[in-house]
XYZ file of C-alpha atoms in Angstrom:
80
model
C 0.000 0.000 0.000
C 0.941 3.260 -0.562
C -0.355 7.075 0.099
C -1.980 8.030 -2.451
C -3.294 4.678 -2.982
C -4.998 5.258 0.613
C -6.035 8.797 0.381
C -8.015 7.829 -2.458
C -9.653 4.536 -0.606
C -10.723 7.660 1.971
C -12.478 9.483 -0.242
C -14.962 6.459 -0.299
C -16.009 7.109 3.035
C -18.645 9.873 2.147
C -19.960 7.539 -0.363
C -21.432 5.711 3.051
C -24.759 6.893 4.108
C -25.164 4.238 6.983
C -22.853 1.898 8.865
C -24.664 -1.099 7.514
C -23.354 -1.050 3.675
C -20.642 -2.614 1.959
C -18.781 -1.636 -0.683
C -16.708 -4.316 -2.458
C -14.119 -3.264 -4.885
C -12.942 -6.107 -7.233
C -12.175 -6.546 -10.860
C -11.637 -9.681 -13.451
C -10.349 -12.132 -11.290
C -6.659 -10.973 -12.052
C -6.648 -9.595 -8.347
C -8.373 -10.395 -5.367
C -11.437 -8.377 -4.349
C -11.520 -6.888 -1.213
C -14.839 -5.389 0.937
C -15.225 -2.037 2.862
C -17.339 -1.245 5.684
C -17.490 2.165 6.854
C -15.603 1.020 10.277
C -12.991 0.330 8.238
C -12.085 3.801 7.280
C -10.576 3.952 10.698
C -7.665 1.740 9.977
C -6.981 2.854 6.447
C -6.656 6.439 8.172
C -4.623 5.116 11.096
C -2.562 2.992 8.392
C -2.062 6.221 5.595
C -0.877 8.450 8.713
C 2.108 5.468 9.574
C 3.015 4.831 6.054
C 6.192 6.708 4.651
C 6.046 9.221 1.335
C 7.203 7.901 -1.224
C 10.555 8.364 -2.159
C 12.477 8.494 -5.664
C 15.218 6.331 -6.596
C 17.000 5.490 -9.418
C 18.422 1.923 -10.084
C 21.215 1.515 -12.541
C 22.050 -2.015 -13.564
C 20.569 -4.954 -14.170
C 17.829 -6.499 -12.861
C 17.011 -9.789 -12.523
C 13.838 -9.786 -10.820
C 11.242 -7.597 -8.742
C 9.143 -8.913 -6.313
C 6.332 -7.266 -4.189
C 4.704 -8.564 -1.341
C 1.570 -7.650 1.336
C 2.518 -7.750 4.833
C 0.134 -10.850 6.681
C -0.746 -7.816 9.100
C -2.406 -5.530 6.736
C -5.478 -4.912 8.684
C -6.835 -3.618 5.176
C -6.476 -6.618 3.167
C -7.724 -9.114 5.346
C -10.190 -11.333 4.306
C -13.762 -10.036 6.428
């Protein structure tokens, strides 16, 4: 996850009119979906506020392989 990523997941909050919906965001099947529930806008906030800025880099060489991974304690993508 990163910022901007987040900020934008928070502007889904207003889209909420009760604490009873669910918004599920999903697409082909390429990814996994994932579900929102308005209580959830709680940890995305808490989670945007710990999460660095991005930073530039530049990588000269050559690379063999990049690899990206989800930390297990993601309290965003867990399964509901």
């Amino acid at each position: 996850m990163d910022k901007p990523l987040l900020k934008d997941l928070l502007t889904f909050k207003k889209s909420f009119l009760s604490d009873q919906e669910i918004f599920t965001i999903s697409n082909e099947g390429s990814i996994e979906g994932f579900t929102l529930v308005k209580s959830d806008f709680k940890k995305i906030q808490i989670t945007e506020t710990e999460t660095p800025s991005p930073e530039a880099v530049i990588v000269s060489g050559r690379i063999e392989e990049l690899k990206f991974s989800i930390p297990p304690t993601n309290p965003i993508l867990q399964k509901k």
